[in-house]
Coordinates of C-alpha atoms in Angstrom, one line a residue:
Chain X
X295 CA 57.1 52.0 131.8
X296 CA 54.8 54.9 130.8
X297 CA 54.2 56.1 134.3
X298 CA 57.9 55.8 135.3
X299 CA 58.9 57.7 132.2
X300 CA 56.5 60.5 132.8
X301 CA 57.8 60.8 136.4
X302 CA 61.4 61.1 135.0
X303 CA 60.4 63.7 132.4
X304 CA 58.4 65.7 135.1
X305 CA 61.4 65.6 137.4
X306 CA 63.7 66.7 134.7
X307 CA 61.3 69.6 133.7
X308 CA 61.3 70.8 137.3
X309 CA 65.1 70.6 137.5
X310 CA 65.3 72.6 134.2
X311 CA 62.9 75.2 135.6
X312 CA 65.1 75.5 138.7
X313 CA 68.1 75.9 136.6
X314 CA 66.4 78.7 134.7
X315 CA 65.6 80.4 138.0
X316 CA 69.2 80.0 139.1
X317 CA 70.4 81.4 135.8
X318 CA 68.0 84.4 136.2
X319 CA 69.3 85.1 139.7
X320 CA 73.0 84.8 138.7
X321 CA 72.4 87.0 135.7
X322 CA 70.7 89.6 137.9
X323 CA 73.7 89.6 140.3
X324 CA 76.1 89.9 137.3
X325 CA 74.1 92.9 135.8
X326 CA 73.8 94.7 139.1
X327 CA 77.4 94.0 140.0
X328 CA 78.7 95.2 136.6
X329 CA 76.7 98.4 136.8
X330 CA 77.1 99.4 140.4
X331 CA 80.0 97.6 142.0
X332 CA 82.4 97.2 139.2
X333 CA 82.7 93.5 139.4
X334 CA 81.8 90.9 136.8
X335 CA 81.1 87.2 137.1
X336 CA 82.9 85.3 134.4
X337 CA 81.0 83.1 132.0
X338 CA 77.4 83.8 132.9
X339 CA 76.5 84.0 129.2
X340 CA 78.3 80.7 128.5
X341 CA 76.5 78.9 131.4
X342 CA 73.3 80.4 130.1
X343 CA 73.9 78.8 126.8
X344 CA 74.4 75.4 128.3
X345 CA 71.3 75.7 130.6
X346 CA 69.2 76.7 127.6
X347 CA 70.5 73.9 125.4
X348 CA 69.9 71.3 128.0
X349 CA 66.6 72.8 129.2
X350 CA 65.3 72.9 125.7
X351 CA 66.3 69.3 125.0
X352 CA 64.3 68.3 128.1
X353 CA 61.6 70.5 126.7
X354 CA 61.6 68.6 123.4
X355 CA 60.5 65.4 125.3
X356 CA 58.2 67.2 127.6
X357 CA 56.5 69.0 124.7
X358 CA 56.2 65.6 122.9
X359 CA 54.6 63.8 125.9
X360 CA 52.2 66.8 126.3
X361 CA 51.5 66.6 122.6
X362 CA 52.2 70.3 121.9
X363 CA 54.8 70.1 119.1
X364 CA 53.2 72.0 116.3
X365 CA 51.1 70.2 113.7
X366 CA 48.5 71.7 111.4
X367 CA 45.1 70.1 111.7
X368 CA 43.2 71.1 108.6
X369 CA 42.7 67.7 107.0
X370 CA 43.7 64.9 109.3
X371 CA 40.8 65.0 111.8
X372 CA 38.3 65.0 108.9
X373 CA 39.7 61.8 107.4
X374 CA 38.4 58.2 108.0
X375 CA 40.0 56.4 110.8
X376 CA 42.4 54.2 108.7
X377 CA 43.8 57.2 106.8
X378 CA 44.1 59.1 110.1
X379 CA 46.0 56.3 111.7
X380 CA 48.4 56.0 108.7
X381 CA 49.1 59.8 108.5
X382 CA 49.5 60.1 112.2
X383 CA 51.9 57.2 112.2
X384 CA 53.9 58.6 109.3
X385 CA 54.1 61.9 111.1
X386 CA 55.5 60.4 114.3
X387 CA 57.9 58.2 112.2
X388 CA 59.3 61.3 110.5
X389 CA 59.8 63.1 113.8
X390 CA 61.5 59.9 115.1
X391 CA 63.8 59.8 112.1
X392 CA 64.8 63.4 112.6
X393 CA 65.5 63.0 116.3
X394 CA 67.3 59.6 115.8
X395 CA 69.5 61.2 113.1
X396 CA 70.2 64.2 115.3
X397 CA 71.1 62.0 118.2
X398 CA 73.4 59.9 116.1
X399 CA 75.2 63.0 115.0
X400 CA 75.2 64.4 118.5
X401 CA 76.9 61.2 119.7
X402 CA 79.6 61.6 117.1
X403 CA 80.1 65.2 118.2
X404 CA 80.3 64.1 121.9
X405 CA 82.9 61.4 121.0
X406 CA 84.9 64.0 119.1
X407 CA 84.9 66.3 122.0
X408 CA 85.8 63.4 124.3
X409 CA 88.8 62.2 122.2
X410 CA 90.1 65.7 121.5
X411 CA 89.5 66.9 125.0
X412 CA 87.8 69.9 123.5
X413 CA 87.5 73.0 125.6
X414 CA 85.0 75.9 125.1
X415 CA 86.8 78.8 123.4
X416 CA 86.0 81.0 126.5
X417 CA 87.7 82.2 129.7
X418 CA 86.1 79.3 131.6
X419 CA 87.6 76.7 129.1
X420 CA 84.7 74.4 130.0
X421 CA 85.4 70.8 128.8
X422 CA 82.7 70.4 126.2
X423 CA 82.0 66.8 127.1
X424 CA 80.1 67.9 130.2
X425 CA 77.4 70.1 128.6
X426 CA 77.3 68.1 125.4
X427 CA 77.1 64.8 127.3
X428 CA 74.0 65.9 129.3
X429 CA 72.5 67.4 126.1
X430 CA 73.1 64.1 124.3
X431 CA 71.5 62.1 127.2
X432 CA 68.3 64.2 126.9
X433 CA 68.2 63.5 123.2
X434 CA 68.6 59.8 123.8
X435 CA 65.7 60.0 126.3
X436 CA 63.6 61.6 123.5
X437 CA 64.6 58.7 121.2
X438 CA 63.5 56.2 123.8
X439 CA 60.1 57.9 124.3
X440 CA 59.5 58.2 120.5
X441 CA 60.4 54.6 119.9
X442 CA 58.2 53.4 122.8
X443 CA 55.3 55.4 121.6
X444 CA 55.7 54.1 118.0
X445 CA 56.0 50.6 119.4
X446 CA 52.6 50.9 121.2
X447 CA 51.0 52.4 118.1
X448 CA 52.2 49.6 115.8
X449 CA 51.1 47.0 118.3
X450 CA 47.6 48.6 118.4
X451 CA 47.5 48.7 114.6
X452 CA 48.2 45.0 114.4
X453 CA 45.3 44.2 116.6
X454 CA 41.9 43.8 115.0
X455 CA 40.0 47.1 115.2
X456 CA 43.0 48.8 116.7
X457 CA 43.2 51.6 114.1
X458 CA 41.0 53.9 116.1
X459 CA 43.0 53.5 119.2
X460 CA 46.3 53.9 117.3
X461 CA 45.0 57.0 115.5
X462 CA 43.8 58.5 118.9
X463 CA 47.2 57.8 120.5
X464 CA 49.0 59.8 117.8
X465 CA 46.4 62.4 117.1
X466 CA 47.0 66.2 116.8
X467 CA 45.9 67.9 120.0
X468 CA 42.7 69.9 119.5
X469 CA 43.0 73.6 120.1
X470 CA 40.5 73.3 122.9
X471 CA 42.7 71.0 124.9
X472 CA 45.2 73.7 125.9
X473 CA 42.2 76.0 126.8
X474 CA 40.7 73.4 129.1
X475 CA 44.0 73.2 130.9
X476 CA 44.1 77.0 131.2
X477 CA 40.5 77.2 132.5
X478 CA 41.3 74.5 135.1
X479 CA 44.3 76.5 136.2
X480 CA 42.2 79.6 136.4
X481 CA 39.6 77.9 138.6
X482 CA 42.4 76.7 140.8
X483 CA 43.7 80.2 141.2
X484 CA 40.2 81.6 141.9
X485 CA 39.6 79.0 144.7
X486 CA 43.1 79.6 146.1
X487 CA 42.4 83.3 146.1
X488 CA 39.2 83.1 148.3
X489 CA 41.2 83.2 151.5
X490 CA 43.3 86.1 150.2
Chain K
X206 CA 72.8 70.9 90.3
X207 CA 69.1 71.7 89.7
X208 CA 68.0 75.2 89.1
X209 CA 67.5 77.1 92.4
X210 CA 64.2 78.5 91.4
X211 CA 62.8 75.0 90.8
X212 CA 64.2 73.9 94.2
X213 CA 62.5 77.0 95.8
X214 CA 59.1 76.1 94.2
X215 CA 59.6 72.5 95.4
X216 CA 60.5 73.7 98.9
X217 CA 57.3 75.8 99.2
X218 CA 55.1 73.0 97.8
X219 CA 56.7 70.4 100.1
X220 CA 56.5 72.6 103.1
X221 CA 52.8 73.4 102.6
X222 CA 52.0 69.8 101.5
X223 CA 53.6 68.0 104.4
X224 CA 52.3 70.5 106.9
X225 CA 48.7 70.2 105.7
X226 CA 49.0 66.4 106.0
X227 CA 49.6 66.9 109.7
X228 CA 53.3 66.2 109.9
X229 CA 55.2 67.9 112.8
X230 CA 56.3 71.2 111.3
X231 CA 59.8 71.0 112.9
X232 CA 60.3 67.6 111.4
X233 CA 59.2 68.8 108.0
X234 CA 61.7 71.6 108.0
X235 CA 64.5 69.2 109.1
X236 CA 63.5 66.8 106.4
X237 CA 63.6 69.5 103.7
X238 CA 67.0 70.6 105.0
X239 CA 68.4 67.1 104.9
X240 CA 67.0 66.3 101.5
X241 CA 68.1 69.7 100.0
X242 CA 71.7 69.2 101.3
X243 CA 71.9 65.6 100.2
X244 CA 70.7 66.5 96.7
X245 CA 73.1 69.4 96.2
X246 CA 76.2 68.7 98.3
X247 CA 76.1 65.1 99.3
X248 CA 76.3 63.9 103.0
X249 CA 79.0 66.3 104.3
X250 CA 76.7 69.1 105.3
X251 CA 74.0 66.8 106.7
X252 CA 76.5 65.2 109.0
X253 CA 77.1 68.5 110.7
X254 CA 73.5 68.8 111.9
X255 CA 74.4 68.2 115.5
X256 CA 77.1 70.9 115.4
X257 CA 74.7 73.4 114.0
X258 CA 71.9 72.4 116.5
X259 CA 74.3 72.7 119.4
X260 CA 75.5 76.1 118.3
X261 CA 71.9 77.3 117.9
X262 CA 70.9 76.0 121.3
X263 CA 73.9 77.9 122.8
X264 CA 72.8 81.2 121.3
X265 CA 72.8 83.7 124.2
X266 CA 70.1 85.8 122.6
X267 CA 67.8 82.8 122.6
X268 CA 68.4 82.3 126.3
X269 CA 66.0 85.2 126.6
X270 CA 63.2 82.9 125.3
X271 CA 62.8 80.6 128.4
X272 CA 63.4 83.6 130.6
X273 CA 60.5 85.6 129.2
X274 CA 58.3 82.5 129.1
X275 CA 59.1 81.8 132.8
X276 CA 58.5 85.4 133.8
X277 CA 55.0 85.3 132.1
X278 CA 54.3 81.9 133.7
X279 CA 55.1 83.1 137.2
X280 CA 53.0 86.2 136.8
X281 CA 50.1 84.2 135.3
X282 CA 50.2 81.2 137.7
X283 CA 50.5 83.4 140.8
X284 CA 47.3 85.2 139.8
X285 CA 49.0 88.7 139.6
X286 CA 47.8 89.3 136.1
X287 CA 44.2 88.1 136.9
X288 CA 43.5 91.4 138.8
X289 CA 44.1 93.4 135.7
X290 CA 40.6 93.1 134.3
X291 CA 38.8 94.2 137.4
X292 CA 41.1 97.2 137.9
X293 CA 40.7 98.3 134.3
X294 CA 37.0 97.7 134.1
X295 CA 36.3 99.8 137.3
X296 CA 37.7 102.8 135.5
X297 CA 36.3 102.2 132.1
X298 CA 32.9 100.7 132.7
X299 CA 31.2 104.1 132.7
X300 CA 32.3 104.9 129.1
X301 CA 29.9 104.0 126.3
X302 CA 30.8 100.4 125.4
X303 CA 33.3 100.6 128.3
X304 CA 33.7 96.9 128.9
X305 CA 34.6 96.4 125.2
X306 CA 37.4 98.9 125.6
X307 CA 38.4 97.1 128.8
X308 CA 38.7 93.9 126.9
X309 CA 41.1 95.4 124.4
X310 CA 43.3 97.0 127.0
X311 CA 43.2 94.1 129.4
X312 CA 43.9 91.5 126.7
X313 CA 46.7 93.6 125.2
X314 CA 48.5 94.0 128.5
X315 CA 47.8 90.4 129.7
X316 CA 49.0 88.8 126.5
X317 CA 52.1 91.1 126.3
X318 CA 53.1 90.0 129.8
X319 CA 52.0 86.4 129.8
X320 CA 53.0 85.7 126.2
X321 CA 50.1 83.3 125.8
X322 CA 47.0 84.2 123.8
X323 CA 45.3 81.0 125.1
X324 CA 45.8 82.1 128.8
X325 CA 44.6 85.6 127.8
X326 CA 41.4 84.4 126.2
X327 CA 40.8 82.0 129.1
X328 CA 41.4 84.6 131.8
X329 CA 39.9 87.7 130.3
X330 CA 37.1 85.9 128.5
X331 CA 35.8 83.9 131.4
X332 CA 35.5 87.0 133.5
X333 CA 34.3 89.4 130.8
X334 CA 31.8 87.3 128.9
X335 CA 29.3 86.6 131.7
X336 CA 29.5 90.2 132.8
X337 CA 28.9 91.5 129.3
X338 CA 26.0 89.2 128.7
X339 CA 24.4 90.4 131.9
X340 CA 24.8 94.0 130.8
X341 CA 23.3 93.3 127.4
X342 CA 26.4 93.8 125.3
X343 CA 26.3 92.4 121.7
X344 CA 27.8 88.9 121.7
X345 CA 29.7 89.3 118.5
X346 CA 31.5 92.5 119.3
X347 CA 32.3 91.2 122.7
X348 CA 33.8 88.0 121.4
X349 CA 35.7 89.9 118.6
X350 CA 37.2 92.3 121.1
X351 CA 38.7 89.5 123.2
X352 CA 40.0 87.5 120.3
X353 CA 41.5 90.6 118.7
X354 CA 42.8 92.1 121.9
X355 CA 44.8 89.0 122.6
X356 CA 46.7 89.4 119.4
X357 CA 48.3 92.7 120.6
X358 CA 50.6 90.9 122.9
X359 CA 53.0 89.7 120.1
X360 CA 53.4 93.3 118.9
X361 CA 53.8 94.9 122.3
X362 CA 57.2 94.0 124.0
X363 CA 58.4 91.7 125.3
X364 CA 57.5 89.5 122.4
X365 CA 58.7 86.0 121.8
X366 CA 57.9 86.4 118.1
X367 CA 60.2 89.4 117.9
X368 CA 63.0 87.5 119.6
X369 CA 62.6 84.7 117.0
X370 CA 62.6 87.1 114.2
X371 CA 65.6 88.9 115.6
X372 CA 67.6 85.7 115.9
X373 CA 66.8 84.3 112.5
X374 CA 67.4 87.5 110.6
X375 CA 70.2 88.8 112.9
X376 CA 68.3 92.0 113.8
X377 CA 68.7 93.8 117.1
X378 CA 66.0 92.6 119.5
X379 CA 66.2 95.9 121.4
X380 CA 65.3 97.8 118.2
X381 CA 62.6 95.4 117.4
X382 CA 61.0 95.7 120.8
X383 CA 61.1 99.5 120.5
X384 CA 59.7 99.4 117.0
X385 CA 56.6 97.5 118.2
X386 CA 55.6 100.0 120.8
X387 CA 54.1 102.8 118.6
X388 CA 52.4 100.5 116.2
X389 CA 51.0 98.5 119.2
X390 CA 49.5 101.7 120.6
X391 CA 48.2 102.8 117.2
X392 CA 46.6 99.4 116.7
X393 CA 45.0 99.6 120.1
X394 CA 43.6 103.0 119.0
X395 CA 42.3 101.4 115.8
X396 CA 40.6 98.7 117.8
X397 CA 39.0 101.3 120.0
X398 CA 37.7 103.2 116.9
X399 CA 36.3 99.9 115.5
X400 CA 34.3 99.4 118.8
X401 CA 33.1 103.0 118.7
X402 CA 31.9 102.6 115.1
X403 CA 30.3 99.2 115.8
X404 CA 28.4 100.4 118.8
X405 CA 27.3 103.5 117.0
X406 CA 26.0 101.6 114.1
X407 CA 24.4 99.0 116.3
X408 CA 23.3 100.9 119.4
X409 CA 22.0 97.8 121.2
X410 CA 25.4 96.2 121.2
X411 CA 26.9 98.8 123.5
X412 CA 25.3 97.3 126.7
X413 CA 24.1 99.1 129.8
X414 CA 26.4 101.0 131.9
X415 CA 27.8 99.1 134.9
X416 CA 27.1 100.4 138.4
X417 CA 29.7 103.0 139.2
X418 CA 32.5 101.8 141.4
X419 CA 33.3 104.3 144.2
X420 CA 36.4 106.4 143.7
X421 CA 38.1 105.1 146.8
X422 CA 37.6 101.5 145.6
X423 CA 38.8 102.4 142.1
X424 CA 42.0 104.0 143.5
X425 CA 42.6 100.9 145.6
X426 CA 42.2 98.7 142.5
X427 CA 44.7 100.9 140.7
X428 CA 47.2 99.2 143.1
X429 CA 46.7 96.0 141.2
X430 CA 48.2 97.5 138.1
X431 CA 51.4 98.4 139.9
X432 CA 53.1 94.9 139.5
X433 CA 52.5 95.1 135.8
X434 CA 54.0 98.5 135.6
X435 CA 57.0 97.3 137.7
X436 CA 57.6 94.4 135.2
X437 CA 57.5 96.7 132.2
X438 CA 59.7 99.2 133.9
X439 CA 62.3 96.6 134.9
X440 CA 62.4 94.9 131.5
X441 CA 62.1 97.9 129.2
X442 CA 64.0 100.3 131.4
X443 CA 67.0 98.0 131.8
X444 CA 67.0 97.3 128.1
X445 CA 66.7 100.9 126.8
X446 CA 69.0 102.5 129.3
X447 CA 71.7 100.3 127.9
X448 CA 71.9 98.7 131.4
X449 CA 71.2 95.2 130.1
X450 CA 71.0 93.1 127.0
X451 CA 67.7 91.4 125.9
X452 CA 68.6 88.2 127.7
X453 CA 69.7 90.1 130.9
X454 CA 66.5 92.1 130.8
X455 CA 64.5 88.9 130.6
X456 CA 66.5 87.6 133.6
X457 CA 65.8 90.8 135.6
X458 CA 62.1 90.5 134.7
X459 CA 62.0 86.9 135.9
X460 CA 63.6 87.8 139.2
X461 CA 61.1 90.8 139.5
X462 CA 58.2 88.4 138.8
X463 CA 59.4 86.0 141.5
X464 CA 59.7 89.0 143.9
X465 CA 56.2 90.2 143.1
X466 CA 54.8 86.7 143.6
X467 CA 56.5 86.4 146.9
X468 CA 55.2 89.9 147.9
X469 CA 51.7 88.8 147.2
X470 CA 52.3 85.6 149.2
X471 CA 51.7 83.5 146.1
X472 CA 55.1 81.9 145.7
X473 CA 54.6 78.3 146.7
X474 CA 55.8 75.0 145.4
X475 CA 52.7 74.1 143.4
X476 CA 52.7 77.4 141.5
X477 CA 56.4 77.3 140.8
X478 CA 56.4 73.8 139.6
X479 CA 53.4 74.4 137.4
X480 CA 55.3 77.4 135.9
X481 CA 58.4 75.3 135.4
X482 CA 56.6 72.5 133.6
X483 CA 54.8 74.9 131.3
X484 CA 58.0 76.9 130.7
X485 CA 60.0 73.9 129.8
X486 CA 57.3 72.5 127.5
X487 CA 56.9 75.8 125.6
X488 CA 60.7 76.3 125.4
X489 CA 61.1 72.8 123.9
X490 CA 58.3 73.3 121.4
X491 CA 59.6 76.6 120.2
X492 CA 63.3 75.6 120.2
X493 CA 62.7 72.5 118.2
X494 CA 61.1 74.7 115.5
X495 CA 64.0 77.1 115.8
X496 CA 66.8 74.6 115.5
X497 CA 65.1 73.0 112.4
X498 CA 64.7 76.4 110.9
X499 CA 68.4 77.3 111.5
X500 CA 69.5 74.1 109.9
X501 CA 67.1 74.6 106.9
X502 CA 68.2 78.2 106.7
X503 CA 71.8 77.2 106.5
X504 CA 71.2 74.6 103.8
X505 CA 68.9 77.0 101.7
X506 CA 71.6 79.7 102.0
X507 CA 74.3 77.3 100.7
X508 CA 72.1 76.2 97.8
X509 CA 71.4 79.9 97.0
X510 CA 67.7 79.5 97.1
X511 CA 66.9 82.8 98.9
X512 CA 69.1 84.7 96.4
X513 CA 67.4 82.9 93.4
X514 CA 64.0 83.8 94.8
X515 CA 65.0 87.3 95.5
X516 CA 66.3 87.6 91.9
X517 CA 63.0 86.2 90.6
X518 CA 61.0 88.6 92.8
X519 CA 63.0 91.5 91.5
X520 CA 62.2 90.5 87.9
X521 CA 58.5 90.3 88.5
X522 CA 58.1 93.0 91.1
X523 CA 58.0 96.7 90.2
X524 CA 59.6 97.7 93.5
X525 CA 59.4 97.4 97.3
X526 CA 55.7 98.5 97.4
X527 CA 54.7 95.7 95.1
X528 CA 56.8 93.2 97.1
X529 CA 55.2 94.1 100.3
X530 CA 51.7 93.9 98.7
X531 CA 52.6 90.4 97.5
X532 CA 53.8 89.5 100.9
X533 CA 50.6 90.8 102.5
X534 CA 48.7 88.5 100.2
X535 CA 51.0 85.6 100.9
X536 CA 50.8 85.9 104.7
X537 CA 47.1 86.4 104.6
X538 CA 46.8 83.1 102.7
X539 CA 49.3 81.2 104.8
X540 CA 47.8 82.6 107.9
X541 CA 44.5 81.1 107.0
X542 CA 45.8 77.6 107.3
X543 CA 49.1 77.7 109.2
X544 CA 49.7 78.1 112.8
X545 CA 51.3 81.5 113.6
X546 CA 54.7 80.5 115.0
X547 CA 55.4 78.0 112.4
X548 CA 54.3 80.4 109.7
X549 CA 56.8 82.9 111.0
X550 CA 59.7 80.5 111.3
X551 CA 59.2 78.6 108.0
X552 CA 58.8 81.7 105.8
X553 CA 61.6 83.9 107.2
X554 CA 64.5 81.9 105.6
X555 CA 63.2 82.7 102.2
X556 CA 61.4 86.0 102.8
X557 CA 64.0 87.9 104.8
X558 CA 66.7 87.9 102.1
X559 CA 64.1 89.0 99.4
X560 CA 63.1 91.9 101.6
X561 CA 66.8 92.8 102.3
X562 CA 67.6 92.7 98.6
X563 CA 64.9 95.3 98.0
X564 CA 66.4 97.6 100.5
X565 CA 63.5 97.3 103.1
X566 CA 64.6 98.1 106.6
X567 CA 64.8 94.8 108.6
X568 CA 63.4 96.4 111.8
X569 CA 60.4 97.8 109.9
X570 CA 59.9 94.4 108.3
X571 CA 60.0 92.7 111.7
X572 CA 57.0 94.9 112.8
X573 CA 55.2 94.1 109.5
X574 CA 55.7 90.4 109.8
X575 CA 54.5 90.4 113.4
X576 CA 51.3 92.2 112.4
X577 CA 50.8 89.5 109.7
X578 CA 51.2 87.0 112.5
X579 CA 48.6 88.8 114.5
X580 CA 46.2 88.5 111.6
X581 CA 46.8 84.8 111.3
X582 CA 45.7 84.4 114.9
X583 CA 42.2 85.6 114.0
X584 CA 41.7 84.5 110.3
X585 CA 39.5 81.4 109.8
X586 CA 39.6 78.5 109.5
X587 CA 42.6 78.0 111.8
X588 CA 43.0 81.2 113.7
X589 CA 44.0 80.1 117.1
X590 CA 42.3 83.0 119.0
X591 CA 39.0 82.3 117.3
X592 CA 38.9 78.8 118.8
X593 CA 40.1 79.7 122.2
X594 CA 37.4 82.4 122.5
X595 CA 34.9 80.0 121.1
X596 CA 36.1 77.4 123.6
X597 CA 35.0 79.5 126.6
X598 CA 31.4 79.9 125.3
X599 CA 28.6 77.5 126.2
X600 CA 28.5 74.3 124.1
X601 CA 26.4 74.6 121.0
X602 CA 27.2 78.2 120.2
X603 CA 28.2 79.0 116.7
X604 CA 31.9 79.9 116.0
X605 CA 30.7 82.2 113.2
X606 CA 29.7 84.8 115.9
X607 CA 33.4 85.0 116.7
X608 CA 34.5 85.2 113.1
X609 CA 32.0 88.0 112.3
X610 CA 32.9 89.8 115.6
X611 CA 36.6 89.9 114.8
X612 CA 36.1 91.2 111.2
X613 CA 36.3 94.9 112.0
X614 CA 39.5 94.3 114.0
X615 CA 41.0 92.5 111.1
X616 CA 40.2 95.7 109.0
X617 CA 42.1 97.7 111.7
X618 CA 45.2 95.5 111.3
X619 CA 45.2 95.9 107.6
X620 CA 44.8 99.7 107.9
X621 CA 47.8 99.6 110.2
X622 CA 49.9 97.8 107.6
X623 CA 49.0 100.4 105.0
X624 CA 49.8 103.2 107.5
X625 CA 53.1 101.6 108.3
X626 CA 53.9 101.6 104.6
X627 CA 53.0 105.2 104.1
X628 CA 54.6 106.3 107.4
X629 CA 57.5 103.9 108.2
X630 CA 58.4 106.2 111.0
X631 CA 55.5 104.8 113.0
X632 CA 57.8 101.8 113.6
X633 CA 61.3 103.3 113.1
X634 CA 61.0 106.6 115.1
X635 CA 61.3 105.1 118.6
X636 CA 64.2 102.7 117.9
X637 CA 66.1 105.4 116.1
X638 CA 65.4 107.8 119.0
X639 CA 66.8 105.3 121.5
X640 CA 69.6 103.8 119.5
X641 CA 70.4 106.6 117.1

């Protein structure tokens, strides 16, 4: 389940990145067209909003699996393992409550748009169920990932001596972790650059 | 309905308390928003959370955020920004303490373009530190210059922090970007002065001069600075000629970055995909904080907390000068134990209305608050840049070297805050010149 899920999230991240590139290209065409050729593409800003909303919702999950959603580590890592496990679990439960609640409300919003046949108040008159539906799907994905992770953590906690593993699963990423990634990426660039 | 001042005190206590216990900062803000709304208005406001979140996620100004992140990622991953250090050092290594000055300039430009202080410390630090050790530079000042130099990127445009400030306080991002330029240059100057004074007091820390790079080679290396100049020109030029909005400028910058990477034959699938992954992750992390902050902001506004706090501040403060002094102390304190971005996002809903009530210019305040963010990147115990610089050193070395090394640069930032108070035109002259 974990590996398949990571593949899905990775694929979605890359799709979102491509959408950002496409948006940058279209925006560039629009700006240059407007300035020099007196034409304007309708609704680039509206599309940009949708791409950002959906891309960032994919980012919510991607950031979660990469463990980069911001938490302050001043106390937690200095606590004994049982307290660390409890606080880490509480933290992830709170995040899950927030996202589940948001997803529930987003579902209601989507259903409203569906029943009312709501259109964006723009020249494109985009039916809102399309962007809101994809956005909602990404939030649902985040819920699934959160619940799955909490499930694993709770299962670990119920096993004898599982507190350490549960605490580690939900730990705050140390500041050095991101640096390690950057240094690895730098070494990669250096070795690629040899044949330059 | 409980008294708004009491709710404000509870808000601050809960925010700090939950954050220190390691809860996700975005979830803490959402929780406070939900609880605040339930207590004062019942469920109606809370039920609208998705509508508010959807509206925030559709904000066209915020579309500039993934665009600028992607631009930085492409330039970073394609290795275009890596050549910066070598080019700058070939010109500056002959000056007394030259590599220290190189660190400041290279880190400033690198972090402004890449938007990542971690990538800055990793890239500049891992090239600079071995070189500087070889040439006998003082460890502490070398470490301090890299940690401090990397903070300049959030003041020098394009700056993600400025975009977030602009969107939360409804301030023109174009003006904010322009307002960061002069203070950014002045602060760079202060950092240079700090190095001159340090190496004068401690002659041994200035290092040997590096061997002179021949002029022809130096001129050739100058070419490596051209892509950086192109990016600045495209982004800032299009923004300030009125040619493009902030989001459009970011899109033009991204396309220019793609073009430059292709020109350098570094535009391949692996690099692009890595840039995409990183962009989406960072965008998700920042946006979750922003949507929670917008929701909380909305609820706090309905309850009237910012107004109550502004009223309270007016009753204890003797005027704007005192308010700013109090805010300097508050941000120094918060910056010691909060992560920079979350400090910015969690305080603005309360602080911005107070400042507005005192008649302080929002653009000036944007610059002020970003400098306070810079400080929080280098103040112990949780200054991010201290740890990333420490992280590139050999295992077993003492983080206190970095903390001591960065101290004179912290002094430089505080002097800048004072200078900005006395001469607000440092920040406001350029945006007023451009926008009238």
